[in-house]
Coordinates of C-alpha atoms and ligand atoms in Angstrom, one line a residue:
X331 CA 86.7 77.2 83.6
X332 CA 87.8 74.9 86.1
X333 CA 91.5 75.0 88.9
X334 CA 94.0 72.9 86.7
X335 CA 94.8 70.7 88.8
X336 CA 97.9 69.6 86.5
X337 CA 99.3 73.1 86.9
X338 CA 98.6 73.0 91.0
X339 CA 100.4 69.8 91.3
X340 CA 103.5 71.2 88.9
X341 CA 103.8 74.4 90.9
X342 CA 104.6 71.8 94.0
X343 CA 107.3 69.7 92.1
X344 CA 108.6 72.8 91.4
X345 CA 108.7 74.3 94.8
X346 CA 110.1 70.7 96.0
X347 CA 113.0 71.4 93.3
X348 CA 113.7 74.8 94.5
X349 CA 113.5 73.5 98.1
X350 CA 116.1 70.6 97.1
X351 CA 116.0 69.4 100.7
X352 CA 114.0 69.8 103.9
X353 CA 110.3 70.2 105.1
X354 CA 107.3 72.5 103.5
X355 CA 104.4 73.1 105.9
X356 CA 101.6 75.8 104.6
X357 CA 98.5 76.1 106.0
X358 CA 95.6 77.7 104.5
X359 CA 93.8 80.6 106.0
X360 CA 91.1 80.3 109.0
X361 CA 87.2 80.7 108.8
X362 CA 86.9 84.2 110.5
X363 CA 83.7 85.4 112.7
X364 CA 82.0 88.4 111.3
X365 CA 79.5 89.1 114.8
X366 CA 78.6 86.8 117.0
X367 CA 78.5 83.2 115.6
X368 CA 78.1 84.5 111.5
X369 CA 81.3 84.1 109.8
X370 CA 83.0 86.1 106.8
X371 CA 82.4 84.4 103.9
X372 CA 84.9 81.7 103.0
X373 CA 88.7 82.5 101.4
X374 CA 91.4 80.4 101.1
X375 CA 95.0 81.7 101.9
X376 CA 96.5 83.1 98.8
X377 CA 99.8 81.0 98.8
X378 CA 98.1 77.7 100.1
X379 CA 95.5 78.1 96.8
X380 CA 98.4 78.6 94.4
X381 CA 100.2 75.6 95.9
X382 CA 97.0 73.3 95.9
X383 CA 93.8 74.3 94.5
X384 CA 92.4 73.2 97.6
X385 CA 89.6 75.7 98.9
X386 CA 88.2 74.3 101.8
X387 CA 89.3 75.6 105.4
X388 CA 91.2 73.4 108.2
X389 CA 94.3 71.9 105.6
X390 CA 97.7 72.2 105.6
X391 CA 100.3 71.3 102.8
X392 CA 103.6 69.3 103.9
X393 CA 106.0 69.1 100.9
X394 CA 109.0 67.0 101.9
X395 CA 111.9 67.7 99.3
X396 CA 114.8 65.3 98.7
X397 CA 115.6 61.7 96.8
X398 CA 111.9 60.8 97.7
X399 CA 110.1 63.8 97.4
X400 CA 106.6 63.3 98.5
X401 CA 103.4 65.7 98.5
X402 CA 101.3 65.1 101.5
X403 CA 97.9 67.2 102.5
X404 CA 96.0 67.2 106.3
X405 CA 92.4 67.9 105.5
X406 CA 89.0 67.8 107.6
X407 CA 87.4 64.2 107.5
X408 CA 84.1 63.7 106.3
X409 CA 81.5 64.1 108.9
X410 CA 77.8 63.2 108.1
X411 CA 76.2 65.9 110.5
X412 CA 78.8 69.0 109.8
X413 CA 78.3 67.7 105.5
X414 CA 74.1 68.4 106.1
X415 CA 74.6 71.8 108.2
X416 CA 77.6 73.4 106.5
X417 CA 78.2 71.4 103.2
X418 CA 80.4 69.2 101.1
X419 CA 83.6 68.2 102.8
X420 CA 86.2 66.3 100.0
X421 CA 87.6 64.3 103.1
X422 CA 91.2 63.2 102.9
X423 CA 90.6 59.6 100.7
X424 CA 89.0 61.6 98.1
X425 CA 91.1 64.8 98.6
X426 CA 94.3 63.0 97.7
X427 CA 92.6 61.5 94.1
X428 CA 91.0 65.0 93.3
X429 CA 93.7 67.1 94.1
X430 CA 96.6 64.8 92.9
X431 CA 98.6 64.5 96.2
X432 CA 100.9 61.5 97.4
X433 CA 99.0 60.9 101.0
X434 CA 96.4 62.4 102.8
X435 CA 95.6 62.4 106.2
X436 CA 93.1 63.7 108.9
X437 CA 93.6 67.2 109.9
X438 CA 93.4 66.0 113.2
X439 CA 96.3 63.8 113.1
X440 CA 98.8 66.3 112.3
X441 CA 100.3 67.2 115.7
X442 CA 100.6 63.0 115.5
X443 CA 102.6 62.8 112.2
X444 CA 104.1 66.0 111.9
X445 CA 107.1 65.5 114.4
X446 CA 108.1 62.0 113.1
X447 CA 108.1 63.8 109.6
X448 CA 110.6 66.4 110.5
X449 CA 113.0 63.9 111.9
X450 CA 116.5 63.9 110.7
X451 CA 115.3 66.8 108.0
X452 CA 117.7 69.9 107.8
X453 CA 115.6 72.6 107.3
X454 CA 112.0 73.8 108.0
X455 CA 110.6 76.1 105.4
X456 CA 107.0 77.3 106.7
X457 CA 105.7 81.3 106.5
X458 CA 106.9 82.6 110.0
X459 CA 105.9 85.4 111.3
X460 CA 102.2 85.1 109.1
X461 CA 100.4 83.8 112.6
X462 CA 101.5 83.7 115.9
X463 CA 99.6 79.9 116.6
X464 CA 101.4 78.8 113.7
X465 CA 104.8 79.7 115.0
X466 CA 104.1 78.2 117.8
X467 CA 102.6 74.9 116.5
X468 CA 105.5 74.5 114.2
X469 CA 108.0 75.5 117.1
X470 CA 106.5 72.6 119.3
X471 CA 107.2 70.1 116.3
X472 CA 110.5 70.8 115.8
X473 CA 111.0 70.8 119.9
X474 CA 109.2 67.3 120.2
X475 CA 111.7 66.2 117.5
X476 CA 114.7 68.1 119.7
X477 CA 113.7 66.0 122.7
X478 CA 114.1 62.9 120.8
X479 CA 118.1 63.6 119.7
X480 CA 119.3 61.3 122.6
X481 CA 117.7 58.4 120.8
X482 CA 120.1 59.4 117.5
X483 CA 117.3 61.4 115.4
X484 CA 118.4 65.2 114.3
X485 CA 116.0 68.0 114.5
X486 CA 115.7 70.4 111.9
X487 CA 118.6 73.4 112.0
X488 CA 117.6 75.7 109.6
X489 CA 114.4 77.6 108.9
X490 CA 113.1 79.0 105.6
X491 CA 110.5 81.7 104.7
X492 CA 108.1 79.3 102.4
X493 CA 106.7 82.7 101.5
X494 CA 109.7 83.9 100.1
X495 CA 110.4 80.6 98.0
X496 CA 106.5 81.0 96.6
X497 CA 106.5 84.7 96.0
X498 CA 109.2 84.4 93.4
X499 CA 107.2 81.7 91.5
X500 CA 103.5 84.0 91.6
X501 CA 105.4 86.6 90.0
X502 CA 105.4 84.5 86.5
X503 CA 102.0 83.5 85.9
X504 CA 101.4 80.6 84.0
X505 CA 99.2 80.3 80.8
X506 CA 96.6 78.5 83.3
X507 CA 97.0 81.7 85.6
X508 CA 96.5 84.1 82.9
X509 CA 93.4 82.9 81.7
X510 CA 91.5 83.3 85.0
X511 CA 92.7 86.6 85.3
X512 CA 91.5 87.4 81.4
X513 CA 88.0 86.1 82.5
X514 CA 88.3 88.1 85.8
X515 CA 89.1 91.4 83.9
X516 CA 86.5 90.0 81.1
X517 CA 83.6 89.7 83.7
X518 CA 84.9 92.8 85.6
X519 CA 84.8 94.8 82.3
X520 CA 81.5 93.9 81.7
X521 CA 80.5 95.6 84.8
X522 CA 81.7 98.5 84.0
X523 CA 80.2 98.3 80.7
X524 CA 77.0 97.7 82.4
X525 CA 77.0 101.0 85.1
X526 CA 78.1 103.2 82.3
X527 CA 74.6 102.6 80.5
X528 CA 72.8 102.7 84.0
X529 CA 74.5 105.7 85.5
X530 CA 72.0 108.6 86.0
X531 CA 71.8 112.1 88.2
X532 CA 70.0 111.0 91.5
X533 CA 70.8 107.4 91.2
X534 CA 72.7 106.5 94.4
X535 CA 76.4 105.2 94.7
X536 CA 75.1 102.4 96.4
X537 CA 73.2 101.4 93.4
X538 CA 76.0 101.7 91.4
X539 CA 77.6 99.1 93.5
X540 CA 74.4 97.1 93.7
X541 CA 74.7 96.4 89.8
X542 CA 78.3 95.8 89.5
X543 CA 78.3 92.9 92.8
X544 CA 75.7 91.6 90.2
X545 CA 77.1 91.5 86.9
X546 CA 80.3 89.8 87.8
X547 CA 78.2 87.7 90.3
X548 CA 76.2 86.3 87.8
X549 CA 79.0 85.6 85.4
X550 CA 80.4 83.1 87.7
X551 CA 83.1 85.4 90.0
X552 CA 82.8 84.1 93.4
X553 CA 83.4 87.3 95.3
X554 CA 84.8 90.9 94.7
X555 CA 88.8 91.1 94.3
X556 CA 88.3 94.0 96.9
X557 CA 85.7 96.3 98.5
X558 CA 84.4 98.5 95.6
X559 CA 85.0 102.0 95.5
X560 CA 81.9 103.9 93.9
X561 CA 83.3 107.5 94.7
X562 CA 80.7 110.4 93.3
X563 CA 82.2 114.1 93.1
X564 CA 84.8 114.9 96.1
X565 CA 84.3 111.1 97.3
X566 CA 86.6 110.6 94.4
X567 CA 89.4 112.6 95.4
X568 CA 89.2 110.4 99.1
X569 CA 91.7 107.4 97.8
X570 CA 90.2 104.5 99.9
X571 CA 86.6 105.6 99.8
X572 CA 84.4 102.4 100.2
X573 CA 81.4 104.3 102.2
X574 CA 79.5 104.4 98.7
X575 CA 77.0 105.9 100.6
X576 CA 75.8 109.3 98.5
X577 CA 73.5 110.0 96.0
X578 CA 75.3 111.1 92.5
X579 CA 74.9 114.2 91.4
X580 CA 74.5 116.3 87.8
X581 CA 77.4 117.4 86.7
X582 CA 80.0 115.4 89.1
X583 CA 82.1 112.8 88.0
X584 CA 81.9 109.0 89.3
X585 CA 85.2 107.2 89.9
X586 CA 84.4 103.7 89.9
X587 CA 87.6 100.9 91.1
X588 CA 86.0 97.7 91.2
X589 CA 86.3 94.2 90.2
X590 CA 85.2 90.5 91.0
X591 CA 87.9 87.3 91.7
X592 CA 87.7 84.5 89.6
X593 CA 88.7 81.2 91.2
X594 CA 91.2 82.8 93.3
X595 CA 92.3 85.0 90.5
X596 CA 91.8 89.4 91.0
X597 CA 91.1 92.0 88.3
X598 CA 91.6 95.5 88.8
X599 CA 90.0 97.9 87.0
X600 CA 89.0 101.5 87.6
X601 CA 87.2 103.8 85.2
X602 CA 86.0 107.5 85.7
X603 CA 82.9 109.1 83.6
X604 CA 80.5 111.5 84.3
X605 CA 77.3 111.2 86.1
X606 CA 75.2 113.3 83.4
X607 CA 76.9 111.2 80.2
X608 CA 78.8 114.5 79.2
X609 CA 81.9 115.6 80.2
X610 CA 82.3 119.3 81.3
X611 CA 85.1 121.6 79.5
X612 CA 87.5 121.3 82.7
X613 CA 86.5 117.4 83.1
X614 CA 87.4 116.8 80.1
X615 CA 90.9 118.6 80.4
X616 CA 92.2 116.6 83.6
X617 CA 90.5 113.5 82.2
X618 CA 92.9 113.8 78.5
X619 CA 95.7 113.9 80.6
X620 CA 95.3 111.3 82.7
X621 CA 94.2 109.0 79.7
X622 CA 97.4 110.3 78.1
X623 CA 99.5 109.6 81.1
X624 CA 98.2 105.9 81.2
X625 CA 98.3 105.1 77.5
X626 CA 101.9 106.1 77.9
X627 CA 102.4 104.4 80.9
X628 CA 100.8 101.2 79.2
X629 CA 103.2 100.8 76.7
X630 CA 106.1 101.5 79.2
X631 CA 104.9 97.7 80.2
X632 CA 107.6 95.5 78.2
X633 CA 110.1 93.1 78.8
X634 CA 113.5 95.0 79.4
X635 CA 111.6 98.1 81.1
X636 CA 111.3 97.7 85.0
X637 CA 108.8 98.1 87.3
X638 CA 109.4 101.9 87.6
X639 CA 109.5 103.0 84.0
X640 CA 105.7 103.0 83.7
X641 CA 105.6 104.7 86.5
X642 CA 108.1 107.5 84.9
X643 CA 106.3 107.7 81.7
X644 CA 103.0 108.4 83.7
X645 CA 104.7 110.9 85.8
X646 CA 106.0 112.7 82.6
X647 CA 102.8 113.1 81.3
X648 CA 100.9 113.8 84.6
X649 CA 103.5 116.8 85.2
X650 CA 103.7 118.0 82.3
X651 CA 99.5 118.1 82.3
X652 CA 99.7 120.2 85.5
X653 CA 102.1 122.5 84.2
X654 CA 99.1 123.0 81.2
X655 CA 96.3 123.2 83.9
X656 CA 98.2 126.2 85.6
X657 CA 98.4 124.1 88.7
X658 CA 102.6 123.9 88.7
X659 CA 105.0 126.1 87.1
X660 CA 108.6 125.5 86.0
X661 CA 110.3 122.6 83.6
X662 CA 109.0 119.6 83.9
X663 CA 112.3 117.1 84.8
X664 CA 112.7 119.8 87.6
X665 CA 109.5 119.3 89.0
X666 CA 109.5 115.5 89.2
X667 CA 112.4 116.1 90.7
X668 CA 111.2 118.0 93.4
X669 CA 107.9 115.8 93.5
X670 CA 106.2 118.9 92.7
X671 CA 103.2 116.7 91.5
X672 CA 102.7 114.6 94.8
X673 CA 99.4 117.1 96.0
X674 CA 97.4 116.0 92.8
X675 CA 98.7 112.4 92.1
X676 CA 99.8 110.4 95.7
X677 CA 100.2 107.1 94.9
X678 CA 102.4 104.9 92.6
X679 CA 100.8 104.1 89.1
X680 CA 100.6 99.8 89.7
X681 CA 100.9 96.9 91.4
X682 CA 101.5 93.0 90.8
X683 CA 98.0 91.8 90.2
X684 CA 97.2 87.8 90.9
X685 CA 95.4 86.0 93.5
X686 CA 95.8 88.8 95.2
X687 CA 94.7 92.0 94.3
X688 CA 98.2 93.6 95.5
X689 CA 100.0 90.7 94.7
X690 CA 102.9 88.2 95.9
X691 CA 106.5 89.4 95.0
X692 CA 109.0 92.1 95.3
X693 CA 109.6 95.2 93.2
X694 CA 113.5 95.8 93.4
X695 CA 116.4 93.7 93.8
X696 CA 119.3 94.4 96.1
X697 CA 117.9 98.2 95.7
X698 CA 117.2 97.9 92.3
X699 CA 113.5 97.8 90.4
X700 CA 113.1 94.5 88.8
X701 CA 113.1 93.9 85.3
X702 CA 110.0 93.3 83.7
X703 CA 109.6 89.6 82.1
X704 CA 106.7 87.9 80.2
X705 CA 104.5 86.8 82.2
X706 CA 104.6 89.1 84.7
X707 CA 100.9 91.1 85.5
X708 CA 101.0 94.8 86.9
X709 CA 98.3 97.4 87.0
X710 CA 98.7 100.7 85.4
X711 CA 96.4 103.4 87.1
X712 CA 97.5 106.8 86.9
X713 CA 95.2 109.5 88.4
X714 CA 94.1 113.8 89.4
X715 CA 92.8 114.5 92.4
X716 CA 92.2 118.1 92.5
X717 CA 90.6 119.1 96.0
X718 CA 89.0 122.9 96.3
X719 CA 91.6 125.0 97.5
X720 CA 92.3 129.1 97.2
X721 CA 95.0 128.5 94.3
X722 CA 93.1 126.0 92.0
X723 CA 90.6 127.6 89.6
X724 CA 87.1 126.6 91.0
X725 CA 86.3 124.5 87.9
X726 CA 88.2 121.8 88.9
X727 CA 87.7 121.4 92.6
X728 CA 86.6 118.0 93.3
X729 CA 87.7 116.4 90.1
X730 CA 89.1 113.4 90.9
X731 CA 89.9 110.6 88.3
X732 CA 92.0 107.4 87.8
X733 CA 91.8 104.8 85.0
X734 CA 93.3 101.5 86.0
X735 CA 93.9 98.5 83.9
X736 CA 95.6 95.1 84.3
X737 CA 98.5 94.4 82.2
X738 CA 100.8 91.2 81.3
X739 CA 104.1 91.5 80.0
X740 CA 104.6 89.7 76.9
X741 CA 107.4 88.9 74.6
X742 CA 106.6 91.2 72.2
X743 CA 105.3 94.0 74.9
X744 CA 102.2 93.9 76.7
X745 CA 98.5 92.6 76.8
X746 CA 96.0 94.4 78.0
X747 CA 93.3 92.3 80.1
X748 CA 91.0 95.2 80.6
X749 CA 90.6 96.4 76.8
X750 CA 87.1 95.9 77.2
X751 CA 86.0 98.2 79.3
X752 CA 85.4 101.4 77.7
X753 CA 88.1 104.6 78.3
X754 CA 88.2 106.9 75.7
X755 CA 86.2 110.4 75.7
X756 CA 84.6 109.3 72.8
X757 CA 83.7 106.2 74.2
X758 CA 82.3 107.2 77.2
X759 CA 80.3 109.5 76.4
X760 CA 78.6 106.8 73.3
X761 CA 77.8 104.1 76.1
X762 CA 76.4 106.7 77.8
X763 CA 73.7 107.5 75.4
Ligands
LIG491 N1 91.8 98.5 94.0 C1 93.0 98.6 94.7 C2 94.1 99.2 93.9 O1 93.8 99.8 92.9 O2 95.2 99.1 94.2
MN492 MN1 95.2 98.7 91.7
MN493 MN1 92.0 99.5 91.8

C-alpha cells in the first residue's frame, strides 16, 4: 500500500476552501542530530505529511487561497554528490508531477519568492508558536512586504493558526487514512501474536522488544509509532516505562504497549499476559475486570456518545471491580465521584489515534466533550496498577495491567482495528501453549 496521492492533493483543496482567502505556509519537520554528526532517523512533521505526502526533509507547502487558488511546494534540488552519499532526492521538476502540486521551486529560493507571494494577501495562516526560526522567518516576509506599502502593495493583517485549520480535518479520517491504520494495527497485532508464543521465564524484556521491532519491521512498518514499553512485574505498574531493561520473571505478568507506523499512520496497542503462560488466581481477578472495563468501554465508542462516555463506562466497571477486590469501600457513583479510584487507574482511558500516536484535534468544545462521529479513531485502554502497600492484600502487589486497542467510530458503532491481537483469558493462555 502506497500515500494516495489523490487523497493528499484533496486534503489541500479542501484546506484552500476552508481558508477562502489568504496565504498557507507549513513546513515540514527538521533532520535532528542524535551525537555528534549521526542524526535521528528521518520523520516528517505530522501536519506537513497529511497535507502532502511529501517525506523528504528541507520543504515547505504554500497554499494561496482565493479566485486562483494555487498549490505551490519549495523542496531540495537535486544534487549529484548529496544523491550518492545520502540518497534519492525527488528535486522540485519531478516533485511537482509526483506529488500533484501547481509549481515547485528550489527550497533555496524561498526567502526570494515568499515576500512577493504575500503581497496584497489579507491574512497569513502558518503554525506559530511550533518553532521559534519559523516565527521569525515568516515575521521577516511579512516585514519585507510591510516595507514595500509606500510603493501601493498591502501586507498581510491577519494571522491564522494553520494548525488549528488542519487539526479539525485529521480528526475525520478518510477511507485512505483508515486503511493505513488497519494495516498499522494488522502488523502491530501480529507482533503481539508473535511474543505471546515466545514469551518465557528468564527471557529478557529486551528480547521481547527485540522481536516485536522485528515483526512489524519486516512487514513493511517503517518505524515504531512510539518507544515500546515491555514492562515485566512492578515495571508494569511505572506508566512510561521504556527502560525494558530486566529479565522476566515466573510468575509476574508482562505489560507489553507497542506498535509500529505505517506510512505515517500509528497503531496503539497494549496487551498484558503472564510470563509463565498461566494466570495466577489474583491475576486473573484484576485482569477480568479490566477486560470487562474495556469491552464496555468499547462499545461506549458510537456516534452520538462523546469522547468521555467511554471513559465513564470504563470507570463504572473499574470502580465497581475495586469495590470487589476489597481495595475501596462504599457505592460506586459515590466513589467516582470522589475519584476514589485515581491510586489504581491514573490516566484517561484513550486518545485520538492518526499520524500521531496522540493525535491532532481537540476533545471538548466551548467546555464541552465532543461528539463522537464516523470516522473519528480513539484508543480505549483501561488499566490496574496495584503497587505493594500495607492495605493491599500481598497477592496483588505489583500487578499492573492495561489492554489498549484502536477504535473508529462508524455509522452503525465502532470497528475495532486491533481485533487481532489476542485478549481474552482463554486466549491468552491457548497462544501460550
Ligand atoms: N502508547 C502511548 C499511549 O498509550 O498513549
Ligand atoms: Mn494509547
Ligand atoms: Mn499505548
Amino acid at each position: 500500500m502506497q500515500p494516495d496521492i489523490a487523497s493528499h492533493r484533496a486534503r489541500r483543496v479542501h484546506l484552500l476552501e476552508t481558508l477562502g482567502e489568504g496565504v498557507l505556509i507549513l513546513a515540514t519537520a527538521p533532520e535532528v542530530i542524535r551525537n555528534r554528526d549521526a542524526h535521528y532517523p528521518y520523520r516528517f512533521d505530522s501536519h506537513f505529511y497529511y497535507l502532502t505526502a511529501f517525506p523528504e526533509p528541507e520543504a515547505v507547502v504554500v497554499l494561496i487561497a482565493g479566485r486562483k487558488p494555487k498549490q505551490i511546494l519549495f523542496c531540495r534540488e537535486k544534487n549529484e554528490e548529496r544523491e550518492i552519499w545520502d540518497g534519492f532526492r525527488h528535486g522540485p521538476k519531478a516533485a511537482k508531477v509526483a506529488f500533484g502540486f501547481d509549481a515547485a521551486y528550489p527550497i533555496g529560493d524561498i526567502d526570494k519568492r515568499l515576500p512577493k507571494l504575500l503581497e496584497n494577501q489579507p491574512r497569513v495562516a502558518y503554525a506559530f508558536g511550533a518553532d521559534p526560526a519559523w516565527d521569525a522567518r515568516v515575521m521577516g516576509w511579512i516585514n519585507t512586504v510591510r516595507g514595500k506599502v509606500r510603493s501601493g502593495v498591502s501586507a498581510p493583517a491577519n494571522l491564522s493558526d494553520a494548525h488549528a485549520l488542519i487539526d479539525a480535518m485529521r480528526l475525520i479520517k478518510d477511507r485512505h487514512e483508515i486503511d493505513l491504520m488497519q494495516r498499522a494495527a494488522d502488523l502491530s497485532a501480529e507482533a503481539h501474536r508473535s511474543v505471546l508464543r515466545l514469551c518465557k521465564p528468564g527471557m529478557g524484556e529486551w528480547e521481547i522488544e527485540a522481536e516485536l521491532q522485528r515483526c512489524w519491521r519486516a512487514g513493511g512498518c517503517q518505524a515504531p509509532a512510539y518507544t515500546p514499553i515491555v514492562a515485566g512485574g512492578a515495571n508494569a505498574c511505572v506508566l512510561h516505562y521504556v527502560g525494558n531493561d530486566q529479565p522476566l520473571k515466573d510468575g509476574d505478568l508482562l505489560l507489553i504497549d507497542a506498535a509500529g507506523e505505517y506510512h505515517g499512520y500509528a497503531a496503539d496497542i497494549t496487551r498484558t499476559f503472564p510470563v509463565n503462560g498461566r494466570f495466577s488466581a489474583a491475576q486473573k481477578d484484576v485482569y477480568e475486570i479490566v477486560l470487562a472495563a474495556q469491552l464496555a468501554a468499547i462499545d461506549a465508542v458510537r456516534p452520538g456518545n462523546t469522547f468521555n462516555t467511554p471513559h465513564e463506562a470504563a470507570l463504572s466497571v473499574l470502580t465497581q471491580g475495586l469495590v470487589d477486590l476489597k481495595l475501596l469501600q462504599g457505592e460506586v457513583d459515590g466513589l467516582i465521584e470522589a475519584e476514589a479510584y485515581k491510586p489504581w487507574y491514573m490516566h484517561k482511558t484513550g486518545h485520538w489515534l492518526g499520524l500521531d500516536v496522540h493525535d491532532a484535534g481537540d476533545y471538548k468544545i466551548k467546555g464541552t466533550w465532543r461528539e463522537l462521529q464516523p470516522g473519528m479513531a480513539l484508543t480505549v485502554e483501561p488499566g490496574l496498577y496495584i503497587r505493594p502497600s500495607d492495605d493491599v492484600p500481598e497477592a496483588l502487589w505489583n500487578i499492573g495491567i492495561r489492554i489498549e486497542d484502536d477504535v473508529v467510530v462508524t455509522e452503525a458503532g465502532n470497528q475495532v482495528l486491533s481485533a487481532a491481537a489476542p485478549k481474552t483469558v482463554a486466549e491468552i493462555e491457548a497462544a501460550m501453549k
